[in-house]
Amino acid sequence: MEIEHRGARPRVHPTAYVAPTAVLSGDVEIGPHCRILFGAVLTDEGGPIRLGEYVIVMENAVIRSTRQNPVSIGDHSLIGPHTYVVGATIDSEVFVATGARVFNGAHLGTGSEVRIDAIVHLRTSLPDDATVPIGWVAVGDPARILPPDQHEQIWELQRPLDFAGYVFGIDPMAIDRPFMVELTERYARSLHSHGGDAMIDDDTASI
């Protein structure tokens, strides 16, 4: 399914394959020989999404850009099933395994691996050839890679990355109502832009 969003249409190289139940919305470019499998969602939420060549996006993966952080995925990378990637730069030959999460402003270096259920936090830079083990957490720039039971150490590194401010533009100390009320109302206003989306029902979205 291809959707025009804010006047931008997906562009799919003729050698690529997009499964009929995948969703491409907005400024999404699928490069040569890519494979976008069933249930995957690639959605422009304010910035472009660019896939190089031979990128595999497996079943039910979600890839989202933001106005602040577009998405770029380099050649010969694989995004596994049920993964979540938002606003990240992923270099070539990267493996993001099943259920992994990669957050806003993250950078995954060439040849790196994010294994099953692992997390790369926002604004985290993973060097070339690095590995985040199964279920572990990478946080910071340069990244520290920690097991999930070390919450205090993870939070010590995560707190200055300012998730609320960086992702949602909210300073929790500067608002006079509950944080989640402010967040959801702001986010709902932003997502309202999808009200003008249009389905594309022809084969004209090739590069």
XYZ file of C-alpha atoms in Angstrom:
207
model
C 0.000 0.000 0.000
C 1.414 3.388 -1.006
C 0.144 6.636 0.481
C 0.682 10.247 -0.523
C 1.392 12.307 2.605
C 1.806 16.098 2.625
C 2.177 16.010 -1.143
C 5.027 13.473 -1.110
C 4.761 10.029 -2.697
C 6.877 6.931 -2.153
C 9.384 6.053 -4.854
C 10.219 2.407 -5.456
C 13.024 1.250 -7.705
C 11.770 -1.137 -10.435
C 14.041 -3.921 -9.155
C 12.697 -3.664 -5.589
C 9.837 -5.710 -4.149
C 7.223 -4.330 -1.759
C 4.742 -6.847 -0.330
C 1.077 -5.976 -0.878
C 0.410 -5.631 2.859
C 3.422 -3.373 3.510
C 2.780 0.379 3.898
C 4.893 3.156 2.397
C 3.695 6.624 3.405
C 5.087 9.940 2.194
C 8.685 10.744 1.303
C 10.013 7.180 1.224
C 12.600 6.028 -1.313
C 13.235 2.312 -1.810
C 16.499 1.584 -3.611
C 17.517 -1.144 -6.067
C 16.911 -4.770 -5.144
C 15.354 -3.924 -1.754
C 12.758 -6.255 -0.271
C 9.988 -4.877 1.948
C 8.072 -7.804 3.401
C 4.528 -8.325 4.660
C 3.192 -5.945 7.286
C 6.224 -3.645 7.306
C 5.470 0.077 7.732
C 7.737 2.872 6.484
C 6.217 6.241 7.319
C 7.445 9.784 6.778
C 6.488 11.786 9.877
C 8.177 14.985 8.758
C 11.434 13.803 7.206
C 12.565 11.548 4.364
C 13.294 7.825 4.554
C 16.028 6.581 2.235
C 16.982 2.939 1.686
C 20.101 2.035 -0.305
C 20.405 -1.132 -2.355
C 19.749 -4.690 -1.207
C 18.130 -3.534 2.044
C 15.807 -6.147 3.546
C 12.954 -4.965 5.790
C 11.241 -7.990 7.264
C 7.713 -8.691 8.448
C 6.012 -6.155 10.732
C 9.037 -3.885 11.098
C 8.240 -0.191 11.656
C 10.525 2.528 10.284
C 9.575 6.148 11.025
C 11.283 9.432 10.259
C 10.752 12.715 12.098
C 11.196 16.357 11.133
C 14.352 16.501 13.217
C 15.688 13.069 12.290
C 15.266 11.557 8.837
C 16.025 7.864 8.309
C 18.836 6.531 6.172
C 19.613 2.809 5.807
C 22.763 1.849 3.937
C 23.336 -0.872 1.367
C 23.112 -4.553 2.302
C 21.495 -3.949 5.695
C 18.782 -6.122 7.221
C 15.991 -4.855 9.466
C 14.479 -7.864 11.200
C 10.859 -8.728 11.966
C 9.015 -6.714 14.624
C 11.808 -4.155 14.869
C 11.227 -0.442 15.535
C 13.510 2.177 13.980
C 12.742 5.889 14.360
C 14.820 8.802 13.127
C 18.072 6.851 12.863
C 21.041 6.704 10.517
C 22.046 3.120 9.758
C 25.198 2.581 7.736
C 25.898 -0.276 5.324
C 25.974 -3.988 6.192
C 24.143 -3.542 9.500
C 22.020 -6.282 11.086
C 19.109 -5.179 13.288
C 17.615 -8.394 14.646
C 14.083 -9.416 15.602
C 12.391 -7.105 18.090
C 15.281 -4.641 18.370
C 14.585 -0.916 18.863
C 16.651 1.975 17.519
C 15.637 5.478 18.612
C 15.779 9.108 17.474
C 19.138 10.475 16.451
C 20.949 7.147 16.803
C 23.756 6.210 14.432
C 24.704 2.595 13.723
C 28.154 2.233 12.200
C 29.067 0.012 9.277
C 28.933 -3.696 10.043
C 27.348 -3.258 13.466
C 24.785 -5.673 14.922
C 21.839 -5.016 17.212
C 20.723 -8.443 18.282
C 17.316 -9.812 19.346
C 15.352 -7.416 21.609
C 18.354 -5.120 22.058
C 17.974 -1.324 22.293
C 19.980 1.559 20.859
C 18.821 4.656 22.729
C 18.252 8.094 21.291
C 21.319 10.131 20.285
C 23.515 7.058 20.697
C 26.416 6.384 18.361
C 27.367 2.761 17.790
C 30.830 2.383 16.222
C 31.627 0.281 13.186
C 31.526 -3.479 13.799
C 30.044 -3.084 17.302
C 27.583 -5.636 18.692
C 24.736 -5.020 21.118
C 24.053 -8.487 22.619
C 20.612 -10.037 22.951
C 18.455 -7.849 25.184
C 21.248 -5.405 26.046
C 21.125 -1.590 25.853
C 23.459 0.799 24.027
C 23.344 4.385 25.276
C 25.445 7.508 24.782
C 27.953 8.916 22.327
C 30.228 7.051 22.253
C 27.937 4.185 23.184
C 28.232 2.195 26.358
C 26.682 -1.258 26.053
C 25.064 -2.513 29.245
C 22.897 -5.450 30.349
C 19.247 -4.602 31.012
C 19.509 -5.243 34.767
C 21.814 -2.232 35.208
C 19.000 0.296 35.196
C 20.735 2.881 37.356
C 23.806 2.983 35.130
C 21.632 3.139 32.008
C 19.539 5.964 33.460
C 22.623 7.911 34.472
C 23.686 7.940 30.825
C 20.184 8.289 29.388
C 18.941 11.213 31.498
C 21.187 13.913 29.920
C 20.055 12.777 26.454
C 16.718 14.486 27.297
C 14.150 12.175 25.709
C 11.161 14.463 26.384
C 12.863 17.559 25.037
C 14.642 15.954 22.086
C 11.742 13.849 20.823
C 8.679 15.877 21.842
C 10.049 19.372 22.523
C 8.669 19.315 26.059
C 10.398 20.449 29.250
C 8.453 18.629 31.995
C 9.466 21.296 34.502
C 8.104 24.127 32.335
C 4.513 22.909 31.921
C 1.683 23.367 34.397
C -0.256 20.174 33.685
C 0.532 16.439 33.630
C 3.307 15.486 31.227
C 1.302 12.791 29.429
C -1.599 15.208 28.863
C 0.780 17.687 27.228
C 2.550 14.967 25.221
C -0.529 13.257 23.816
C -2.260 16.505 22.854
C 0.828 17.819 21.068
C 1.393 14.509 19.335
C -2.239 14.258 18.266
C -1.986 17.688 16.625
C 1.115 16.583 14.743
C -0.391 13.288 13.574
C -3.522 15.112 12.389
C -1.578 15.820 9.190
C -2.470 12.286 8.075
C -6.062 13.439 7.668
C -5.177 14.645 4.179
C -3.417 11.472 3.037
C -4.380 9.858 -0.259
C -4.055 6.258 -1.359
C -2.004 5.690 -4.510
C -3.705 3.110 -6.697
C -1.479 3.131 -9.775
C 2.028 1.945 -10.677
C 3.588 5.375 -11.162
C 5.677 5.449 -7.961
C 8.877 4.083 -9.475
C 12.212 5.901 -9.357
